[in-house]
Amino acid sequence: MSMTANFESGSTKPKVSVSKTPLRWVGHIVLRIFLIIQALIVVYPLIWNVLASFKTNTEVMESPWSLPKTLNWENYVNAFTTARIGDYMLNSVLVVAMSMVILLAVALPTAYALGRMQFRGRGLITNLYMAGLFIGGAYIIVPLFILMNNLHMLDNRFWLSAVYATGSLSFSVYLMIGFMKSIPQDFEEAALIDGAGYMNILFRIILPITRPAIVTLVVFGFFDFWNEYVLALTLVTSDEKKTIPIGLANLMQIQQYATDWGSLFAGLVIVLIPTVIVYALLQKRLTEGMMMGGVKG
Amino acid sequence: MKMKTRRRWFLLFCLLPGLLLLTLFKLYPTVEVFQKSFYLWTGIGDEPKWVGFQNFIDLFHDDVFLLSLRNTGFLMLVVPVLTLFIALINASILTRSKLKERGLYRTLFFFPSILSFVVIAILWSFIYHPTIGFLNSGLDFIGLSSWALPWLGDERTVLWALAITMIWQAVGYYMVMYMAGIDSISPDLYEAAGIDGATPIQQFIHITIPMLWEIIRITIIFSINGVLTISFIIVSIMTGGGPNRHSEVIMTYLYSQAFSNSNFGYAMAIGVFVFVMSFLLAILSNRLTRREAS
């Protein structure tokens, strides 16, 4: 509906330069076709996945393009019961929450000290965090595994969360330093004169002001932690502690032989739901945060 | 005096936890990967044995490693080039054109960037699935059955199939970065060019690309590094390195050397190789894309 309305307004609007009008009109149509094709390429696999999650196995085999004949909720039941998606999901929720708490508890005071206080070694520590932006990644997975094995930190959801938080630490500190620096110095000076302690200044004054930036961190953290695969694969060994990406990958392996596609697709949809909800609610925050990173980085 | 000690304790409270985490889980493993790459080490209980550069020499006589290096190189070239090109065009259209529905497209195109790589890998496995996949059945539908292929099972198509999956995932992410850059270009430039009769394509080439060049340079390095990490997940779920090792990439090889073959020293040598390679690539692409001082 709104699409046709836009077509009309696009074709009638540029009346000012008469000679350009047909050219612009054709140009807009070409652009729209280009965008619509891309939108289909992005959206279709996801729609197809949702449809397939309601199909029976034979329906999936027969025609991948058809609609499901009935809404087959059984796949979702199977995903929760036999494939234990619910358990994996619970682990993921736990790990995401712990990672977030650790990340915020560590990154915010660090960024405050580095962004707003003067002390010896500040430059060095700032550089250390900046270096952390570039080091890391999958190539340290082997020494990390050995270290955690030696310290008996493997197969432990708390330490997995600590590793997650560390992975996002450099970026978060970098982002927050920028925010912290933009707050006028008067706030602290006034508070200090009034006799407020450092803790009070940090928690009562600075953190409330930086709340928008904190929300950005939380949004980024959510997607990073909820979707993480390599570390969870390596650092968690027992099945009952695995997170949802690992659970799904396992399910994929099993279904290749069992050919029960339905519950796999149901599992994918179950994982997608929180992602879609968070994205819908906080899309602006996310892209704004990325833009800050893009422009400054 | 009292003020000073309070300040000191507060600084400690602020900085210590982060430094501990950073050292333990990031800096120490980085040092360790360099050090242990000079050892032969086959397992957790085993004592590492110093072998000097032997691991690195072995690497270049290891056919699987060389094949994985070639495959990684292919992906590191094709994926960033196509991703950044499409992202740049999209960003340009969605900021410069007056289309009313562009907000919708921004939202849609960015969406794949926040999906789990596992979800993406599973989804695209089914797109390429030889019998139930909708690529082949789509070809069937439009009467091109003879074009149908087992995309992930064919040595000629597997790398392209993986590359397209990675591009699908990443375009939106870089698009958002470029949109921010284009938003900060002064509209006067475009206006002046428009008055001089420059077409949108000319404006894209002569204004957008030069003005965004610094951001483009950063995203080139970002996306090359991204391929290294992402290819691990995509490959291990979609193909497992097959068919016949034709989609093996450096990270999957590193991982299997460490955790399937218990070749820890060798795996760390691969890690060091990757580390050094991505560092050199960053410098190289930085040099190649540097503009003459204007």
Coordinates of C-alpha atoms in Angstrom, one line a residue:
Chain A
M1 CA 0.0 0.0 0.0
S2 CA 2.5 2.6 1.1
M3 CA 4.8 1.4 -1.7
T4 CA 2.4 2.5 -4.4
A5 CA 1.8 5.8 -2.6
N6 CA 5.5 6.4 -2.7
F7 CA 5.7 5.6 -6.4
E8 CA 3.1 8.3 -7.1
S9 CA 4.7 11.0 -5.0
G10 CA 8.1 10.1 -6.5
S11 CA 6.8 10.6 -10.0
T12 CA 4.8 13.8 -9.4
K13 CA 7.1 15.7 -7.1
P14 CA 10.0 17.0 -9.2
K15 CA 8.0 19.4 -11.3
V16 CA 10.6 22.2 -11.0
S17 CA 13.0 21.1 -13.7
V18 CA 10.7 19.7 -16.4
S19 CA 13.5 18.3 -18.6
K20 CA 14.8 16.1 -15.8
T21 CA 11.5 14.7 -14.6
P22 CA 11.3 11.6 -16.9
L23 CA 14.9 10.7 -16.3
R24 CA 14.5 11.0 -12.5
W25 CA 11.3 9.0 -12.7
V26 CA 13.1 6.1 -14.5
G27 CA 16.1 6.5 -12.2
H28 CA 13.8 6.0 -9.2
I29 CA 12.2 3.0 -10.6
V30 CA 15.6 1.4 -11.3
L31 CA 16.7 2.2 -7.7
R32 CA 13.5 0.8 -6.3
I33 CA 13.9 -2.5 -8.3
F34 CA 17.5 -2.7 -7.1
L35 CA 16.4 -2.2 -3.5
I36 CA 13.4 -4.6 -3.7
I37 CA 15.6 -7.4 -5.1
Q38 CA 18.0 -6.9 -2.3
A39 CA 15.3 -6.8 0.3
L40 CA 13.9 -10.1 -1.0
I41 CA 17.4 -11.7 -0.8
V42 CA 17.7 -10.6 2.8
V43 CA 14.2 -11.4 3.9
Y44 CA 13.2 -14.5 1.9
P45 CA 15.5 -17.0 3.7
L46 CA 14.1 -15.8 7.0
I47 CA 10.5 -16.1 5.9
W48 CA 11.2 -19.5 4.3
N49 CA 12.7 -20.6 7.6
V50 CA 9.6 -19.6 9.6
L51 CA 7.3 -21.4 7.0
A52 CA 9.5 -24.5 7.1
S53 CA 9.2 -24.6 10.9
F54 CA 5.5 -25.3 10.6
K55 CA 5.9 -28.0 7.9
T56 CA 6.0 -31.7 8.3
N57 CA 9.1 -33.5 7.1
T58 CA 7.4 -34.7 3.9
E59 CA 6.2 -31.2 3.1
V60 CA 9.7 -29.8 3.5
M61 CA 11.0 -32.5 1.1
E62 CA 8.3 -32.2 -1.5
S63 CA 8.4 -28.5 -2.2
P64 CA 10.5 -25.9 -0.4
W65 CA 8.4 -23.1 -1.9
S66 CA 5.0 -24.2 -0.8
L67 CA 3.1 -22.9 2.2
P68 CA 2.5 -25.4 5.1
K69 CA -0.9 -27.1 4.9
T70 CA -1.5 -26.8 8.6
L71 CA 0.3 -25.0 11.3
N72 CA 2.3 -27.9 12.7
W73 CA 3.3 -26.8 16.2
E74 CA 4.7 -30.2 16.9
N75 CA 8.1 -29.1 15.6
Y76 CA 8.3 -26.5 18.4
V77 CA 7.3 -29.1 21.0
N78 CA 10.0 -31.4 19.7
A79 CA 12.6 -28.6 19.7
F80 CA 11.9 -28.0 23.4
T81 CA 11.6 -31.6 24.5
T82 CA 13.9 -33.9 22.4
A83 CA 16.3 -31.2 21.2
R84 CA 16.3 -29.4 24.6
I85 CA 16.4 -25.9 23.0
G86 CA 14.9 -24.6 26.2
D87 CA 17.8 -25.7 28.3
Y88 CA 20.3 -24.3 26.0
M89 CA 18.4 -21.1 25.9
L90 CA 18.4 -20.9 29.7
N91 CA 22.2 -21.3 29.7
S92 CA 22.5 -18.5 27.1
V93 CA 20.3 -16.2 29.1
L94 CA 22.4 -16.9 32.2
V95 CA 25.7 -16.4 30.3
V96 CA 24.5 -13.2 28.6
A97 CA 23.4 -11.7 31.9
M98 CA 26.6 -12.6 33.8
S99 CA 28.7 -11.3 30.9
M100 CA 26.8 -8.1 30.8
V101 CA 27.2 -7.5 34.6
I102 CA 30.9 -8.2 34.5
L103 CA 31.4 -6.0 31.4
L104 CA 29.6 -3.0 32.9
A105 CA 31.1 -3.4 36.4
V106 CA 34.6 -3.4 34.8
A107 CA 34.3 -1.2 31.8
L108 CA 32.5 1.8 33.3
P109 CA 34.9 2.5 36.2
T110 CA 37.9 1.9 33.9
A111 CA 36.5 4.3 31.3
Y112 CA 35.9 6.9 34.1
A113 CA 39.4 6.7 35.4
L114 CA 41.0 6.8 31.9
G115 CA 38.6 9.4 30.5
R116 CA 38.3 11.9 33.4
M117 CA 41.2 11.5 35.9
Q118 CA 44.8 12.5 35.6
F119 CA 47.4 10.0 36.9
R120 CA 50.7 8.5 36.0
G121 CA 50.5 5.5 33.6
R122 CA 47.2 6.6 32.2
G123 CA 48.5 6.8 28.6
L124 CA 50.1 3.4 29.0
I125 CA 46.9 1.7 30.2
T126 CA 44.8 3.5 27.5
N127 CA 47.2 2.1 24.9
L128 CA 46.9 -1.4 26.4
Y129 CA 43.1 -1.3 25.9
M130 CA 43.5 0.1 22.4
A131 CA 45.9 -2.8 21.6
G132 CA 43.3 -5.1 22.9
L133 CA 41.0 -3.9 20.1
F134 CA 43.4 -5.5 17.6
I135 CA 44.7 -8.5 19.4
G136 CA 42.6 -11.4 20.4
G137 CA 40.3 -13.1 18.0
A138 CA 40.3 -16.8 17.3
Y139 CA 44.0 -17.3 17.0
I140 CA 44.5 -17.1 20.8
I141 CA 41.9 -19.8 21.3
V142 CA 44.5 -22.6 21.9
P143 CA 46.6 -20.9 24.6
L144 CA 43.3 -19.6 26.2
F145 CA 42.0 -23.2 26.3
I146 CA 45.2 -24.4 27.9
L147 CA 45.3 -21.6 30.4
M148 CA 41.7 -22.2 31.5
N149 CA 42.3 -25.9 31.7
N150 CA 45.3 -25.3 34.0
L151 CA 43.3 -23.0 36.2
H152 CA 40.2 -25.3 36.2
M153 CA 38.1 -22.7 34.6
L154 CA 36.8 -24.9 31.7
D155 CA 33.2 -26.0 31.5
N156 CA 32.2 -23.2 33.9
R157 CA 29.5 -20.7 32.9
F158 CA 30.9 -17.9 35.1
W159 CA 34.4 -18.0 33.6
L160 CA 32.9 -18.3 30.1
S161 CA 31.1 -15.1 30.9
A162 CA 34.3 -13.5 32.1
V163 CA 36.0 -14.4 28.8
Y164 CA 33.1 -12.9 26.9
A165 CA 33.2 -9.7 28.9
T166 CA 37.0 -9.4 28.3
G167 CA 36.4 -9.8 24.6
S168 CA 34.1 -6.8 24.5
L169 CA 36.1 -4.8 27.1
S170 CA 38.5 -2.9 24.8
F171 CA 35.7 -1.8 22.5
S172 CA 33.4 -0.8 25.4
V173 CA 36.2 1.1 27.2
Y174 CA 37.0 2.9 24.0
L175 CA 33.4 3.9 23.4
M176 CA 32.8 5.0 27.0
I177 CA 36.0 7.1 27.2
G178 CA 34.6 9.2 24.4
F179 CA 31.4 9.7 26.2
M180 CA 32.9 10.4 29.6
K181 CA 35.2 13.0 28.1
S182 CA 32.3 15.0 26.7
I183 CA 30.8 15.6 30.2
P184 CA 31.8 19.1 31.5
Q185 CA 34.4 19.0 34.4
D186 CA 32.2 21.4 36.5
F187 CA 30.0 18.5 37.6
E188 CA 32.7 16.8 39.5
E189 CA 34.2 20.0 40.9
A190 CA 30.9 21.1 42.3
A191 CA 30.4 17.7 43.9
L192 CA 33.9 17.6 45.3
I193 CA 33.4 21.0 47.0
D194 CA 30.1 19.7 48.4
G195 CA 32.2 16.9 50.0
A196 CA 31.0 14.0 47.8
G197 CA 33.4 11.0 47.6
Y198 CA 34.7 9.6 44.3
M199 CA 32.3 6.6 44.5
N200 CA 29.4 9.0 44.9
I201 CA 30.5 11.1 41.9
L202 CA 30.9 8.0 39.7
F203 CA 27.6 6.3 40.6
R204 CA 25.4 9.3 41.4
I205 CA 26.6 11.8 38.8
I206 CA 28.6 10.3 36.0
L207 CA 26.8 7.1 35.4
P208 CA 23.3 8.6 35.2
I209 CA 24.5 11.1 32.6
T210 CA 26.1 8.4 30.5
R211 CA 23.0 6.2 30.5
P212 CA 22.4 6.5 26.7
A213 CA 26.0 5.2 26.1
I214 CA 25.5 2.4 28.6
V215 CA 22.3 1.3 26.7
T216 CA 24.4 1.2 23.6
L217 CA 26.9 -1.0 25.3
V218 CA 24.2 -3.3 26.5
V219 CA 22.7 -3.7 23.1
F220 CA 26.1 -4.5 21.5
G221 CA 26.9 -6.8 24.3
F222 CA 23.6 -8.6 23.9
F223 CA 24.2 -9.5 20.3
D224 CA 27.8 -10.4 20.8
F225 CA 27.2 -12.7 23.8
W226 CA 23.9 -14.2 22.6
N227 CA 25.4 -15.2 19.2
E228 CA 28.9 -16.2 20.3
Y229 CA 30.0 -19.6 19.0
V230 CA 33.8 -20.3 19.0
L231 CA 34.5 -19.7 22.6
A232 CA 31.5 -21.6 23.8
L233 CA 32.3 -24.5 21.6
T234 CA 35.8 -24.7 23.0
L235 CA 35.5 -23.7 26.7
V236 CA 32.3 -25.6 27.5
T237 CA 32.5 -29.4 27.4
S238 CA 29.4 -30.8 29.1
D239 CA 26.2 -30.9 27.2
E240 CA 24.0 -29.4 30.0
K241 CA 26.1 -26.2 30.1
K242 CA 26.1 -25.5 26.4
T243 CA 24.7 -22.2 25.0
I244 CA 22.1 -22.0 22.2
P245 CA 24.4 -21.5 19.2
I246 CA 26.2 -24.7 20.2
G247 CA 22.9 -26.5 20.8
L248 CA 21.7 -25.5 17.3
A249 CA 25.0 -26.6 15.6
N250 CA 24.7 -29.9 17.3
L251 CA 21.0 -30.2 16.2
M252 CA 22.1 -29.5 12.7
Q253 CA 24.7 -32.3 12.8
I254 CA 22.1 -34.7 14.2
Q255 CA 19.3 -33.7 11.7
Q256 CA 21.6 -34.3 8.8
Y257 CA 21.3 -38.0 9.5
A258 CA 17.9 -38.1 11.1
T259 CA 16.3 -35.8 8.5
D260 CA 13.9 -34.3 10.9
W261 CA 14.2 -30.8 9.5
G262 CA 11.1 -29.4 11.3
S263 CA 12.5 -29.2 14.8
L264 CA 15.7 -27.7 13.5
F265 CA 13.8 -24.9 11.8
A266 CA 11.7 -24.4 14.9
G267 CA 14.9 -24.1 16.9
L268 CA 16.2 -21.4 14.5
V269 CA 13.0 -19.5 14.9
I270 CA 13.2 -19.8 18.7
V271 CA 16.7 -18.3 18.6
L272 CA 15.7 -15.5 16.2
I273 CA 12.8 -14.3 18.3
P274 CA 14.8 -12.5 21.1
T275 CA 17.1 -11.1 18.4
V276 CA 14.2 -9.7 16.5
I277 CA 12.6 -8.2 19.6
V278 CA 15.8 -6.5 20.8
Y279 CA 16.5 -5.3 17.3
A280 CA 13.0 -3.9 16.9
L281 CA 13.2 -2.1 20.2
L282 CA 16.7 -0.8 20.1
Q283 CA 17.6 -0.5 16.4
K284 CA 18.3 3.2 16.6
R285 CA 20.7 2.8 19.5
L286 CA 22.5 0.1 17.7
T287 CA 23.1 1.9 14.5
E288 CA 23.9 5.1 16.3
G289 CA 26.5 3.3 18.3
M290 CA 28.0 1.8 15.2
M291 CA 28.1 5.2 13.5
M292 CA 30.1 6.6 16.3
G293 CA 32.5 3.8 16.0
G294 CA 32.6 4.2 12.3
V295 CA 33.3 7.9 12.2
K296 CA 35.8 7.9 15.0
G297 CA 37.5 4.6 14.3
Chain B
M1 CA 46.9 13.5 52.6
K2 CA 43.7 11.6 53.4
M3 CA 42.3 12.9 50.0
K4 CA 45.3 11.4 48.2
T5 CA 45.0 7.9 49.6
R6 CA 41.3 7.9 48.9
R7 CA 42.0 8.9 45.4
R8 CA 44.6 6.1 45.1
W9 CA 42.2 3.5 46.4
F10 CA 39.5 4.7 44.0
L11 CA 41.9 4.5 41.0
L12 CA 42.8 0.9 42.1
F13 CA 39.1 0.1 42.3
C14 CA 38.5 1.4 38.8
L15 CA 41.4 0.0 37.0
L16 CA 42.4 -3.3 38.7
P17 CA 39.6 -5.6 37.7
G18 CA 39.9 -4.6 34.0
L19 CA 43.6 -5.0 33.9
L20 CA 43.4 -8.4 35.5
L21 CA 40.8 -9.6 33.0
L22 CA 42.7 -8.1 30.1
T23 CA 46.0 -9.6 31.2
L24 CA 44.6 -13.1 32.0
F25 CA 42.4 -13.6 29.0
K26 CA 44.0 -11.5 26.3
L27 CA 47.6 -10.4 26.8
Y28 CA 48.9 -13.6 28.4
P29 CA 47.4 -15.9 25.7
T30 CA 48.9 -13.6 23.0
V31 CA 52.4 -13.9 24.5
E32 CA 51.8 -17.6 25.0
V33 CA 50.9 -18.2 21.4
F34 CA 54.1 -16.7 20.2
Q35 CA 56.2 -18.5 22.8
K36 CA 54.7 -22.0 22.4
S37 CA 54.8 -21.9 18.6
F38 CA 58.4 -22.9 18.9
Y39 CA 57.5 -26.1 20.8
L40 CA 56.4 -29.6 19.8
W41 CA 53.5 -30.2 22.1
T42 CA 51.0 -33.0 21.7
G43 CA 48.7 -32.7 24.7
I44 CA 47.8 -31.2 28.0
G45 CA 49.8 -33.7 30.1
D46 CA 52.7 -33.7 27.8
E47 CA 55.8 -31.6 28.3
P48 CA 56.4 -29.1 25.5
K49 CA 59.7 -29.8 23.6
W50 CA 61.7 -26.9 22.1
V51 CA 62.0 -27.4 18.3
G52 CA 62.9 -23.9 17.1
F53 CA 61.4 -22.9 13.8
Q54 CA 60.5 -26.5 12.9
N55 CA 56.7 -25.9 13.2
F56 CA 56.9 -23.0 10.8
I57 CA 59.1 -24.9 8.3
D58 CA 56.6 -27.8 8.5
L59 CA 53.8 -25.4 7.7
F60 CA 55.1 -24.7 4.2
H61 CA 55.5 -28.4 3.4
D62 CA 52.0 -29.1 4.6
D63 CA 49.7 -29.4 1.6
V64 CA 46.5 -29.1 3.6
F65 CA 47.8 -25.9 5.2
L66 CA 48.8 -24.5 1.8
L67 CA 45.4 -25.3 0.4
S68 CA 43.7 -23.7 3.4
L69 CA 45.9 -20.7 2.9
R70 CA 44.9 -20.4 -0.7
N71 CA 41.2 -20.7 0.2
T72 CA 41.5 -18.1 2.9
G73 CA 43.2 -15.8 0.5
F74 CA 40.4 -16.2 -2.0
L75 CA 37.8 -15.4 0.6
M76 CA 39.9 -12.4 2.0
L77 CA 40.0 -11.0 -1.5
V78 CA 36.5 -11.7 -2.8
V79 CA 34.4 -11.1 0.3
P80 CA 35.7 -7.6 1.3
V81 CA 35.7 -6.3 -2.3
L82 CA 32.2 -7.3 -3.0
T83 CA 30.8 -6.5 0.5
L84 CA 32.3 -3.0 0.6
F85 CA 31.3 -2.2 -2.9
I86 CA 27.6 -3.2 -2.4
A87 CA 27.6 -1.5 1.0
L88 CA 28.9 1.7 -0.5
I89 CA 26.3 1.7 -3.2
N90 CA 23.5 0.9 -0.7
A91 CA 24.7 3.6 1.7
S92 CA 24.8 6.1 -1.1
I93 CA 21.3 5.3 -2.3
L94 CA 19.8 5.3 1.2
T95 CA 21.3 8.6 2.1
R96 CA 21.4 10.6 -1.1
S97 CA 18.1 9.6 -2.9
K98 CA 14.8 11.1 -1.8
L99 CA 13.0 7.7 -1.6
K100 CA 10.4 7.8 1.1
E101 CA 10.8 4.2 2.1
R102 CA 14.6 4.3 2.7
G103 CA 14.2 3.9 6.4
L104 CA 12.6 0.5 5.9
Y105 CA 15.5 -0.6 3.7
R106 CA 18.0 0.6 6.3
T107 CA 16.4 -1.6 8.9
L108 CA 16.1 -4.6 6.6
F109 CA 19.5 -4.5 5.2
F110 CA 21.2 -4.2 8.6
F111 CA 19.3 -7.1 10.0
P112 CA 21.6 -10.0 8.8
S113 CA 24.5 -8.3 10.6
I114 CA 23.0 -9.0 14.0
L115 CA 22.1 -12.6 13.4
S116 CA 24.2 -15.4 14.9
F117 CA 26.7 -16.9 12.4
V118 CA 25.4 -20.3 13.4
V119 CA 21.9 -19.3 12.4
I120 CA 23.2 -17.9 9.1
A121 CA 25.3 -20.9 8.4
I122 CA 22.4 -23.3 9.0
L123 CA 20.0 -21.2 6.9
W124 CA 22.4 -21.0 4.0
S125 CA 23.1 -24.7 4.2
F126 CA 19.5 -25.2 3.3
I127 CA 19.6 -22.6 0.5
Y128 CA 22.3 -24.6 -1.1
H129 CA 20.9 -28.0 -0.1
P130 CA 20.9 -30.3 -3.3
T131 CA 17.4 -31.7 -2.9
I132 CA 15.3 -29.5 -0.6
G133 CA 17.3 -26.3 -1.0
F134 CA 15.4 -23.4 -2.6
L135 CA 18.3 -22.5 -4.9
N136 CA 18.0 -25.7 -6.9
S137 CA 14.2 -26.0 -6.7
G138 CA 14.1 -22.4 -7.8
L139 CA 16.1 -23.2 -10.8
D140 CA 13.8 -26.2 -11.4
F141 CA 10.8 -23.9 -11.2
I142 CA 12.1 -21.5 -13.9
G143 CA 13.1 -24.4 -16.1
L144 CA 16.8 -24.3 -15.6
S145 CA 17.1 -27.7 -13.9
S146 CA 20.3 -28.4 -15.7
W147 CA 22.0 -25.6 -13.8
A148 CA 21.3 -27.2 -10.5
L149 CA 24.4 -28.2 -8.6
P150 CA 25.2 -29.5 -5.1
W151 CA 26.6 -26.1 -4.4
L152 CA 28.5 -27.0 -1.2
G153 CA 29.5 -30.4 -2.5
D154 CA 31.1 -29.3 -5.7
E155 CA 34.8 -28.3 -5.6
R156 CA 34.2 -25.5 -8.2
T157 CA 31.3 -23.8 -6.4
V158 CA 31.9 -24.3 -2.7
L159 CA 34.1 -21.3 -2.1
W160 CA 31.8 -18.9 -4.0
A161 CA 28.8 -20.3 -2.1
L162 CA 30.6 -19.6 1.2
A163 CA 31.7 -16.2 0.0
I164 CA 28.1 -15.2 -0.9
T165 CA 26.9 -16.3 2.5
M166 CA 29.5 -14.0 4.2
I167 CA 28.7 -11.1 1.9
W168 CA 25.0 -11.5 2.7
Q169 CA 25.8 -11.3 6.4
A170 CA 28.2 -8.3 6.3
V171 CA 26.8 -5.8 3.7
G172 CA 24.4 -4.1 6.2
Y173 CA 27.1 -3.6 8.8
Y174 CA 29.4 -1.7 6.5
M175 CA 26.4 0.1 4.9
V176 CA 25.6 1.7 8.3
M177 CA 29.2 2.8 8.7
Y178 CA 29.2 4.4 5.3
M179 CA 25.9 6.1 5.9
A180 CA 27.4 7.8 8.9
G181 CA 30.2 9.0 6.8
I182 CA 28.0 10.3 4.0
D183 CA 25.8 12.1 6.5
S184 CA 28.8 14.1 7.6
I185 CA 29.7 15.2 4.1
S186 CA 28.6 18.8 3.5
P187 CA 25.5 18.9 1.3
D188 CA 26.9 22.0 -0.4
L189 CA 29.3 19.8 -2.3
Y190 CA 26.6 17.7 -3.8
E191 CA 24.5 20.8 -4.5
A192 CA 27.3 22.5 -6.3
A193 CA 28.1 19.4 -8.3
G194 CA 24.4 19.1 -9.1
I195 CA 24.2 22.7 -10.4
D196 CA 27.3 21.9 -12.6
G197 CA 25.3 19.1 -14.1
A198 CA 27.0 16.1 -12.4
T199 CA 24.9 13.0 -12.5
P200 CA 24.4 11.0 -9.3
I201 CA 26.9 8.4 -10.6
Q202 CA 29.5 11.1 -11.2
Q203 CA 28.8 12.6 -7.7
F204 CA 29.3 9.1 -6.3
I205 CA 32.7 8.7 -7.9
H206 CA 34.0 12.2 -7.5
I207 CA 32.5 13.2 -4.1
T208 CA 31.3 10.3 -2.1
I209 CA 34.2 7.9 -2.6
P210 CA 37.0 10.5 -2.1
M211 CA 35.3 12.0 1.0
L212 CA 34.7 8.6 2.5
W213 CA 38.2 7.3 1.7
E214 CA 39.5 7.3 5.3
I215 CA 36.5 5.3 6.4
I216 CA 36.8 2.9 3.4
R217 CA 40.4 2.3 4.4
I218 CA 39.5 1.3 7.9
T219 CA 36.6 -0.9 6.7
I220 CA 39.0 -2.7 4.3
I221 CA 41.1 -3.8 7.3
F222 CA 38.1 -4.6 9.4
S223 CA 36.5 -6.8 6.7
I224 CA 39.7 -8.7 5.9
N225 CA 40.1 -9.5 9.5
G226 CA 36.4 -10.4 9.8
V227 CA 36.8 -13.0 7.1
L228 CA 39.5 -14.8 9.1
T229 CA 37.2 -15.2 12.1
I230 CA 33.9 -15.7 10.4
S231 CA 35.1 -18.2 7.9
F232 CA 35.8 -20.6 10.8
I233 CA 32.1 -20.7 11.9
I234 CA 30.7 -20.7 8.4
V235 CA 33.0 -23.4 7.1
S236 CA 32.8 -25.7 10.2
I237 CA 29.0 -25.7 10.1
M238 CA 28.3 -25.6 6.4
T239 CA 31.0 -27.8 4.9
G240 CA 33.4 -29.0 7.6
G241 CA 36.2 -28.1 5.1
G242 CA 34.8 -30.4 2.4
P243 CA 34.5 -31.5 -0.3
N244 CA 38.0 -33.0 -0.3
R245 CA 39.4 -30.0 1.8
H246 CA 38.4 -27.6 -0.9
S247 CA 36.8 -25.2 1.6
E248 CA 39.3 -25.7 4.4
V249 CA 40.4 -22.4 5.8
I250 CA 43.3 -21.4 8.1
M251 CA 41.1 -21.2 11.2
T252 CA 39.4 -24.5 10.7
Y253 CA 42.8 -26.1 10.1
L254 CA 44.2 -24.5 13.2
Y255 CA 41.3 -25.7 15.2
S256 CA 41.4 -29.3 14.0
Q257 CA 45.2 -29.4 14.5
A258 CA 44.7 -28.4 18.1
F259 CA 41.5 -30.1 19.3
S260 CA 41.3 -33.1 17.0
N261 CA 44.9 -34.0 16.4
S262 CA 46.3 -32.6 19.8
N263 CA 49.0 -30.8 17.9
F264 CA 49.1 -27.8 20.2
G265 CA 52.5 -26.4 19.2
Y266 CA 51.7 -26.7 15.5
A267 CA 48.3 -25.1 16.0
M268 CA 50.0 -22.2 17.8
A269 CA 52.5 -21.8 14.9
I270 CA 49.4 -21.5 12.6
G271 CA 48.0 -18.9 15.1
V272 CA 51.2 -16.9 14.9
F273 CA 51.2 -17.1 11.2
V274 CA 47.7 -15.8 11.1
F275 CA 48.5 -13.0 13.6
V276 CA 51.6 -11.9 11.6
M277 CA 49.7 -12.2 8.3
S278 CA 46.8 -10.1 9.4
F279 CA 49.2 -7.5 10.7
L280 CA 51.1 -7.4 7.5
L281 CA 47.9 -7.2 5.5
A282 CA 46.7 -4.3 7.6
I283 CA 50.0 -2.4 6.9
L284 CA 49.9 -3.4 3.2
S285 CA 46.4 -2.3 2.6
N286 CA 47.1 0.9 4.6
R287 CA 50.0 1.6 2.2
L288 CA 48.2 0.7 -0.9
T289 CA 45.2 2.8 -0.1
R290 CA 47.0 5.9 1.1
R291 CA 46.3 8.9 -1.0
E292 CA 48.9 11.4 -2.1
A293 CA 49.0 14.3 0.5
S294 CA 46.6 16.9 -0.9

